[in-house]
Coordinates of C-alpha atoms in Angstrom, one line a residue:
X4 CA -7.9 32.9 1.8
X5 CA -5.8 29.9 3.7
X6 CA -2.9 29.0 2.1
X7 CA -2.3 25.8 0.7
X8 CA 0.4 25.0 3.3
X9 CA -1.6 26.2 6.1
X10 CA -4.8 23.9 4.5
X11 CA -2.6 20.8 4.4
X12 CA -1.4 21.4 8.2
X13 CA -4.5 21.7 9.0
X14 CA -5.6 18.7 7.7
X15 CA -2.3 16.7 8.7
X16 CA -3.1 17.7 12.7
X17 CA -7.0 16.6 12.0
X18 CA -6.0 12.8 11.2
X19 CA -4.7 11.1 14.0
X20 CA -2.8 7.2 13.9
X21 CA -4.9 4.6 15.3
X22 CA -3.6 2.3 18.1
X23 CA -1.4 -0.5 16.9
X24 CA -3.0 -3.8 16.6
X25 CA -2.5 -7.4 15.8
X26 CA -3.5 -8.4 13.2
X27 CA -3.6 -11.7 11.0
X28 CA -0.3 -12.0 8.3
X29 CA -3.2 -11.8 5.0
X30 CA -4.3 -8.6 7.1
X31 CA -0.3 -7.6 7.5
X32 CA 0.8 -7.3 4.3
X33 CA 1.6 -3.7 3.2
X34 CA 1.1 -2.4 6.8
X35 CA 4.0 -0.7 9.0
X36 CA 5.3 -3.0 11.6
X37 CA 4.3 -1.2 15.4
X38 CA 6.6 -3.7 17.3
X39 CA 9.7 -5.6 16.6
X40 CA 9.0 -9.5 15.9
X41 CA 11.7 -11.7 17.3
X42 CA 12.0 -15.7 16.6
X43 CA 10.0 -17.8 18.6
X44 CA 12.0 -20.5 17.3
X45 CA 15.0 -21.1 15.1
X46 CA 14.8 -22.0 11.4
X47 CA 15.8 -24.6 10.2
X48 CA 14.2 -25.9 13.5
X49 CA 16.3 -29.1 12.5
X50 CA 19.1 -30.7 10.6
X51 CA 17.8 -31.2 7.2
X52 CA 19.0 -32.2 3.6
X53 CA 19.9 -29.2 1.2
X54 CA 19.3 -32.2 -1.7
X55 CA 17.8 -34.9 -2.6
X56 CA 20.2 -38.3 -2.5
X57 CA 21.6 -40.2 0.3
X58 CA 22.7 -39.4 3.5
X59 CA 25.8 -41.2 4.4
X60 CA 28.6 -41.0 6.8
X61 CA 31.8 -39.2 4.8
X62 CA 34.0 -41.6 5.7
X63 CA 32.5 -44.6 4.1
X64 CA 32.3 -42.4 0.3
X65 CA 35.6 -40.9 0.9
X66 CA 37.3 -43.1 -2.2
X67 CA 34.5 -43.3 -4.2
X68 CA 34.6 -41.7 -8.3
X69 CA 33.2 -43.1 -11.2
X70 CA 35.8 -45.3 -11.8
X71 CA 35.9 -46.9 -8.4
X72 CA 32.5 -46.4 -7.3
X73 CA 31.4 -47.9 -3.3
X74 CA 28.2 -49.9 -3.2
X75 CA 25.9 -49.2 -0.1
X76 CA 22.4 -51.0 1.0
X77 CA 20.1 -48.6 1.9
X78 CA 18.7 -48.6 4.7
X79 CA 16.0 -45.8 5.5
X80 CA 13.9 -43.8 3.3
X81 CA 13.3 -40.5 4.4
X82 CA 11.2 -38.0 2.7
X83 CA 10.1 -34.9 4.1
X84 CA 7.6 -34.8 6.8
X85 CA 9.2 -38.0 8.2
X86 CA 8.7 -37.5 12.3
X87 CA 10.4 -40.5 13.9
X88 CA 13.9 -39.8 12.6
X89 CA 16.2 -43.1 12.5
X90 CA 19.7 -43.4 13.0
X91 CA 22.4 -44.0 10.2
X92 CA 24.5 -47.3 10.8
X93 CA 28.0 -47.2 9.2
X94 CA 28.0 -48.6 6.6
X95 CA 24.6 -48.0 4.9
X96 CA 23.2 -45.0 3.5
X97 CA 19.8 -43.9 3.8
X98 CA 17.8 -41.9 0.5
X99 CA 17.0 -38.9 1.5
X100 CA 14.9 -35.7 -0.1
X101 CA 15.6 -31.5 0.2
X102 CA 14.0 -30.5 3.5
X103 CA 13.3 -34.1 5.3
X104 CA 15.3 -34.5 8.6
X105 CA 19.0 -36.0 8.5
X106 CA 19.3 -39.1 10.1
X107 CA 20.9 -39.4 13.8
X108 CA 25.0 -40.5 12.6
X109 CA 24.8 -39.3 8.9
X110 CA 27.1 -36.5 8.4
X111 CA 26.8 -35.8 4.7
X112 CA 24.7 -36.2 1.5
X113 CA 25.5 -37.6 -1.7
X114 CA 23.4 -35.9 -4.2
X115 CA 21.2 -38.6 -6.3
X116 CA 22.9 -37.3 -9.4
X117 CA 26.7 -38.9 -8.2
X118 CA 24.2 -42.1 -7.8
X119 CA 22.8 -44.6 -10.1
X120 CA 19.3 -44.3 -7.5
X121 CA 19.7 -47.2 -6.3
X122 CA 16.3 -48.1 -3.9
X123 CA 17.9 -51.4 -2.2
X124 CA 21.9 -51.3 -2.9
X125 CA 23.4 -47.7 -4.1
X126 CA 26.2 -46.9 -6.4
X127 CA 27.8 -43.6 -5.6
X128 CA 30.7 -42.2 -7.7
X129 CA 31.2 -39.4 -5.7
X130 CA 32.7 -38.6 -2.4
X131 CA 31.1 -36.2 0.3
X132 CA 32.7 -33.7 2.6
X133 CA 31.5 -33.6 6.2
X134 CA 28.2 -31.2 6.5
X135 CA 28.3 -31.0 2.7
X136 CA 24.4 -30.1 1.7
X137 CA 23.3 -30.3 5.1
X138 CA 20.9 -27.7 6.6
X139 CA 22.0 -26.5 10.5
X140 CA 19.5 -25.9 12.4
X141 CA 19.5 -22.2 13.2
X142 CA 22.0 -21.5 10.1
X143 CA 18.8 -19.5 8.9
X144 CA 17.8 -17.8 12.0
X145 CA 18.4 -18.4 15.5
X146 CA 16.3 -18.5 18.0
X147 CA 15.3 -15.1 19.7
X148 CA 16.8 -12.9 17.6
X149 CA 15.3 -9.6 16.0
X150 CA 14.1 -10.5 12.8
X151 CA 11.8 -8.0 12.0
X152 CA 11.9 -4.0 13.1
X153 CA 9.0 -1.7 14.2
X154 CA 8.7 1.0 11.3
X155 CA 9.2 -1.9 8.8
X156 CA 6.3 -2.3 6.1
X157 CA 5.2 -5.7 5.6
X158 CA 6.3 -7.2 2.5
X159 CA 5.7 -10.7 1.0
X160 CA 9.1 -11.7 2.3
X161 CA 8.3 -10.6 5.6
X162 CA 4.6 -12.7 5.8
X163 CA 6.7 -15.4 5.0
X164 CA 9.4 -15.5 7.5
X165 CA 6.7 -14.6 10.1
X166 CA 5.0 -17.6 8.8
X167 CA 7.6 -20.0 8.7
X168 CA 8.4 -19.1 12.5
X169 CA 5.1 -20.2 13.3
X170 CA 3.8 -16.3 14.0
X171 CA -0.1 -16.1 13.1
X172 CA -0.3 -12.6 13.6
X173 CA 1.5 -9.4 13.6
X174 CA 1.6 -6.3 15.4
X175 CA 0.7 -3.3 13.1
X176 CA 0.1 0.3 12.4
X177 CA -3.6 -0.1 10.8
X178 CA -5.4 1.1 8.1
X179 CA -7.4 4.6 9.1
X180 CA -11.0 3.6 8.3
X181 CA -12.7 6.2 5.7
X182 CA -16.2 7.0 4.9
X183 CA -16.4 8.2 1.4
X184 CA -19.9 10.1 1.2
X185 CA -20.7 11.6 -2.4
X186 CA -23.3 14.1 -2.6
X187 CA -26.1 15.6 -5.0
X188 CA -29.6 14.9 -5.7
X189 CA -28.5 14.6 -9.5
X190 CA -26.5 11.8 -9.1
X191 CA -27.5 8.1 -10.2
X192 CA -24.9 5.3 -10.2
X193 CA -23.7 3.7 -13.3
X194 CA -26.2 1.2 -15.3
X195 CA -29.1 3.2 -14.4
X196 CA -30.8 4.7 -17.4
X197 CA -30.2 8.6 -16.8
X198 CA -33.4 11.0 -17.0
X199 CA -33.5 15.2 -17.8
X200 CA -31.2 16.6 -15.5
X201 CA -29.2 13.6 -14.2
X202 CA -25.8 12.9 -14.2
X203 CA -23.9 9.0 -13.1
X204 CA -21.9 9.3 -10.0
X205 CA -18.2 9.1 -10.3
X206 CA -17.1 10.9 -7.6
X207 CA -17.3 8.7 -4.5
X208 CA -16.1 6.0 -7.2
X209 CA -12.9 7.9 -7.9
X210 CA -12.1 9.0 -4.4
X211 CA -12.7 5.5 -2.7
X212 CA -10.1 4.1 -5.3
X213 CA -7.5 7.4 -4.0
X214 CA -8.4 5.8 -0.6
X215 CA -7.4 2.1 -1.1
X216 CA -4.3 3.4 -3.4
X217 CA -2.9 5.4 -0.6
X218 CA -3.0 2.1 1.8
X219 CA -6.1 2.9 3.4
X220 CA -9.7 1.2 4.3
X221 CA -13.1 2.5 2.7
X222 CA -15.7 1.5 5.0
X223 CA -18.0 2.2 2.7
X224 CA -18.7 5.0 -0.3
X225 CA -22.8 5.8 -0.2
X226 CA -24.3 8.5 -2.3
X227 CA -27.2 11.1 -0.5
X228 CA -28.9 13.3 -2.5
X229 CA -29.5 17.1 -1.2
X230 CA -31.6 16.1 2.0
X231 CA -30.2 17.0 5.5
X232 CA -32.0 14.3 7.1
X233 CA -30.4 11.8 4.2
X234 CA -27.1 12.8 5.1
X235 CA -27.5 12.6 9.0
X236 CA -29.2 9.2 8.4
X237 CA -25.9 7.9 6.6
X238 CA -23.4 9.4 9.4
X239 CA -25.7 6.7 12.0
X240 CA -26.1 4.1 9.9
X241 CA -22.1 3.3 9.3
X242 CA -21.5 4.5 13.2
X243 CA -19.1 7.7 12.8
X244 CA -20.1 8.5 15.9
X245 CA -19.8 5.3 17.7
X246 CA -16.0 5.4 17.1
X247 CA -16.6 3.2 13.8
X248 CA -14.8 5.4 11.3
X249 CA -11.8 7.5 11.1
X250 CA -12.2 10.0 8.7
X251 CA -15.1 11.2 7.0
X252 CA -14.4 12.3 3.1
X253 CA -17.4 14.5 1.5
X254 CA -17.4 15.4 -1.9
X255 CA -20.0 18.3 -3.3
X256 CA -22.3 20.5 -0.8
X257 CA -19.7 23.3 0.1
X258 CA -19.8 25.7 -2.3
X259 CA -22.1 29.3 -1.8
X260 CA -25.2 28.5 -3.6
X261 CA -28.4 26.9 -2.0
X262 CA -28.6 23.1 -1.5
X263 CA -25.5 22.9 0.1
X264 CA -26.3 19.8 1.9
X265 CA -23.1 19.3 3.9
X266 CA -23.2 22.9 5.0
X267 CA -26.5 22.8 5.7
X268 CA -25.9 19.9 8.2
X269 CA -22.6 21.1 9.8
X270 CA -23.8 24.8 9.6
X271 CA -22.6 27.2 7.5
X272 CA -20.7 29.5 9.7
X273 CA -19.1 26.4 11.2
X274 CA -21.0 26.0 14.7
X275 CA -20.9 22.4 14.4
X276 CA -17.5 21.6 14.2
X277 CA -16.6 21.7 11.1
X278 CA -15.0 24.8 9.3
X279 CA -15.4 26.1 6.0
X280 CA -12.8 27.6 4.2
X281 CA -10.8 29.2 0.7
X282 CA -7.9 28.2 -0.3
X283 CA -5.6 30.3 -2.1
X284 CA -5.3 27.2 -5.4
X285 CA -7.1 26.3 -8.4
X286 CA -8.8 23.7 -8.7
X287 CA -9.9 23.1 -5.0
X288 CA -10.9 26.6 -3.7
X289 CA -14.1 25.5 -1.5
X290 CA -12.9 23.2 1.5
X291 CA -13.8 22.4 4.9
X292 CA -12.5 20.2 7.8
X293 CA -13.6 19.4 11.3
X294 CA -14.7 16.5 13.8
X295 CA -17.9 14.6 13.7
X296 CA -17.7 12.7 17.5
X297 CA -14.0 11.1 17.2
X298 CA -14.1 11.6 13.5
X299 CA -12.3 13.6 11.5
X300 CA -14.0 14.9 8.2
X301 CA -12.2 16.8 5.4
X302 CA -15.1 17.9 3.2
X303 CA -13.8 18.3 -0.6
X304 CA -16.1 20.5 -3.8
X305 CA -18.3 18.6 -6.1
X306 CA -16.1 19.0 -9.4
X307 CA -14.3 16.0 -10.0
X308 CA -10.9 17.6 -10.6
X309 CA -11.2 19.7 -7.7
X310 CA -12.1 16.9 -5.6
X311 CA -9.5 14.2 -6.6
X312 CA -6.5 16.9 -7.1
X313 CA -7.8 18.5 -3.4
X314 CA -7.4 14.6 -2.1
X315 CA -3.6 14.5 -3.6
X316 CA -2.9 17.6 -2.1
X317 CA -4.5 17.4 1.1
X318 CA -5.4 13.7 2.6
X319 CA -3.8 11.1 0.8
X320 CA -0.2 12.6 2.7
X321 CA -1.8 13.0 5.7
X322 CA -3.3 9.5 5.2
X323 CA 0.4 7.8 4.8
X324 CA 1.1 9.7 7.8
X325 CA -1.2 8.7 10.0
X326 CA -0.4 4.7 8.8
X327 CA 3.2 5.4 9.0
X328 CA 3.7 4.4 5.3
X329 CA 7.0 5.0 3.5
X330 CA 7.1 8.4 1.3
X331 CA 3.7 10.0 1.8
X332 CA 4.1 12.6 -0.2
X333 CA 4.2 12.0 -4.4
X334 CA 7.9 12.4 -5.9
X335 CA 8.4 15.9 -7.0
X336 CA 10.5 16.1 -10.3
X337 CA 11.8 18.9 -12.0
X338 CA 10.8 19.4 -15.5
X339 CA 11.2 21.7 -18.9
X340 CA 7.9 23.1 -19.8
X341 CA 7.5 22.2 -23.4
X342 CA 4.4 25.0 -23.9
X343 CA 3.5 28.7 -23.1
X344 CA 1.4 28.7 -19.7
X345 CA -0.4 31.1 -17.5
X346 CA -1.9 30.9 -14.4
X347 CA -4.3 32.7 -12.1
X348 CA -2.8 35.8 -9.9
X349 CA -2.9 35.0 -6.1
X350 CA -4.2 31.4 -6.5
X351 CA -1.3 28.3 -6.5
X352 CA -2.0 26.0 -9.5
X353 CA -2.3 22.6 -10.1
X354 CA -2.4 21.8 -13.7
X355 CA -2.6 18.4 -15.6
X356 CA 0.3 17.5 -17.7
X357 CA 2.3 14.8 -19.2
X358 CA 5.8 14.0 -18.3
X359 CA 8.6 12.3 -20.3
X360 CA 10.6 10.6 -18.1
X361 CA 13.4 10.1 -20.6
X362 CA 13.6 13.6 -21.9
X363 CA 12.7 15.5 -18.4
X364 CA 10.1 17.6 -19.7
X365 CA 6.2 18.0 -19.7
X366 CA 3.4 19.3 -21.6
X367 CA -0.1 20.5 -20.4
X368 CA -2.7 18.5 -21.2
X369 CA -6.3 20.2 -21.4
X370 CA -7.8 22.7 -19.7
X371 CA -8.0 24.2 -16.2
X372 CA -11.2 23.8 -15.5
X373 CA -12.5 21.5 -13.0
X374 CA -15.0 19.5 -15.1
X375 CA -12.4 18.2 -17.4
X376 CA -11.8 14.8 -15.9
X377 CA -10.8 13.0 -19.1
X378 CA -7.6 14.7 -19.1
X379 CA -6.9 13.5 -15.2
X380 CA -7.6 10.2 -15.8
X381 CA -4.7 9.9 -18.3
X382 CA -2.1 12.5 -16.7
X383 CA 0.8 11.2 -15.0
X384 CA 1.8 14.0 -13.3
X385 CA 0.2 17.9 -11.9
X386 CA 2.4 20.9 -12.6
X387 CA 2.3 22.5 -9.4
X388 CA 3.1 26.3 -10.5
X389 CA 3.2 29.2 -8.0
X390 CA 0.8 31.6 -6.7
X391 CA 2.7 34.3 -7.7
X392 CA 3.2 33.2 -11.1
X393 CA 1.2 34.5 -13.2
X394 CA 3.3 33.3 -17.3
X395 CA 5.6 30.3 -17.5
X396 CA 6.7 30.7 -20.9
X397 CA 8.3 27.8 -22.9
X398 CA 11.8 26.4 -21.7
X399 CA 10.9 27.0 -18.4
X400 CA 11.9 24.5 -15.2
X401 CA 8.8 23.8 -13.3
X402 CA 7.9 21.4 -10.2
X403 CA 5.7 18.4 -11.5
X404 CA 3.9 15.9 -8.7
X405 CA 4.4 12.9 -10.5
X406 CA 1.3 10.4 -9.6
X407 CA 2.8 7.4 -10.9
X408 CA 4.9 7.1 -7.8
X409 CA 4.4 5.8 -4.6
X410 CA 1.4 3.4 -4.2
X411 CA -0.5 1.3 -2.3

């Protein structure tokens, strides 16, 4: 059997990054910058008031305080958005509010709380330093320079700045574009009153929300029943080989029995691309990989642990990888087993388990089998426990892959 280090190299050199691409700031957000984005402009692009008050010429507030206050007509009001910017006589003062452009002459404001408001004739008990609460142009950025670095993801703060320079787009690592295709005839979807022998669908549920949370796009997440034609028919219809998809996610259809629908289609000795392999872990033995045209597909077993613990351990790294997203891999903590364990001989386990942060240890939770989803869906962490291990006995230090780190 293939290792599980030789599987997930495998499956790292299988999912190549896309071409970078510009794309619009809403589209941005949470991508990994491809080029550096320098300033088209400066910001401010102009003198402007830090506050709202008066803008006046220092000189003609320099003696003023609340006992002696100086009286000025006012002659401009300026609020923000004003275009045709006027010019400050000495002598007057013009109100002025935060952001709108300082008037040609005006060297300082007088905030309108050292004022009594004053629309026609101000009182100002205050004096004003020279550039006190103005805004310089450029004091913010100036223009040309580097404001933003390729290998940079796009935060909010970063859509922002790009958008305050005027920038519509940016230039970006993108998203991989996955197919998530679940497989059996015995699977309905949710809300659908289930007959004899039928079970809801949750696994192409399940691994196109492990798609989006690693940063990536589901194109779309069908369900075929056991029908080769079915199967081909979905592979046309969303244009995998047309260059329309990245990677290709199966779930179900690998295992040895009959009605293996996605080694019937591929071939099950692997003449069609795509091989079929063991890998030396539990859960997750049964996987395959390949190309369909300029696809890549990873195809995953049917049990729902199997397939969502075979996604953490195989794509969603190679995934971040491919998009150049920060930490790929989950945050491995050490922790003290709180239980008696075994495992398997020859087979590297992944077990479910619960980890206490504050007291560094963790505790199994259910079974090992791969039916048990229940216990998945409220683990934070797998216990990742060697193949030659075969007892872990209480007190022990173990490696746990804790899921609650690194998304999106």
């Amino acid at each position: 059997m293939r290792s599980v280090e030789e599987h997930q190299r495998a499956v790292a050199d299988l999912i190549h990054p896309r071409p970078p691409v510009a794309v619009s700031l809403h589209e941005a957000e949470g991508l990994v910058l491809a080029a550096d984005v320098t300033a088209p402009i400066c910001l401010p692009v102009f003198d402007n008031s830090g506050m709202d008050g008066y803008a006046v010429l220092a000189a003609d507030v320099a003696g003023a305080t609340p006992e002696s206050p100086v009286r000025l007509p006012v002659a401009e009001d300026i609020p923000a958005g004003r275009t045709d910017i006027p010019t400050l006589v000495a002598g007057t003062a013009h109100r002025i509010m935060t952001g709108a452009p300082m008037p040609f002459g005006a060297d300082g404001v007088v905030p309108v709380e050292a004022t009594d408001g004053g629309i026609d004739v101000v009182t100002i008990n205050a004096a004003t330093a020279q550039g006190r609460h103005i805004r310089r142009a450029g004091g913010d950025v100036a223009e040309g320079a580097t404001v933003l670095w390729a290998g940079q993801r796009v935060n909010p703060p970063a859509v922002g700045l790009a958008s305050a320079l005027g920038l519509a787009q940016l230039t970006v690592r993108p998203r991989q574009r996955v197919l998530v295709i679940s497989t059996g005839s015995e699977l309905i979807h949710p809300g659908t009153p289930l007959a004899p022998g039928q079970i809801y669908e949750s696994n192409g549920v399940m691994l196109a929300a492990a798609v989006r949370d690693a940063g990536a796009e589901v194109v779309a997440a069908p369900t075929v029943s056991d029908d080769t034609a079915e199967f081909s028919a979905v592979l046309d219809r969303y244009g995998v080989r047309d260059g329309a998809v990245d990677l290709i996610i199966t779930s179900g259809g690998v295992s040895a029995g009959a009605y293996e629908v996605v080694k019937d289609v591929f071939g099950r000795e692997g003449d069609q691309g795509v091989d079929f392999v063991k890998v030396a872990m539990q859960p997750g033995m049964p996987q395959g990989i390949g190309r369909v045209g300029a696809a890549a597909i990873i195809t995953l077993p049917g049990n729902p642990v199997s397939a969502q613990v075979s996604f953490e351990v195989f794509v969603r790294p190679a995934l971040r990888r491919a998009m150049d997203l920060p930490a790929p891999d989950r945050p491995r903590r050490t922790a003290i087993l709180s239980e008696t364990l075994t495992s398997p001989p020859g087979k590297r386990q992944f077990r479910r388990g619960l980890f206490d942060h504050e007291t560094g240890t963790v505790t199994n939770y259910g079974p090992p089998a791969s039916h048990h989803l229940r216990f998945l869906a409220s683990a934070n962490c797998l216990l990742d426990i060697a193949d030659d291990v075969t007892e872990l006995p209480q007190g022990t230090e173990v490696e746990v892959w804790d899921l609650t780190g690194c998304t999106g």
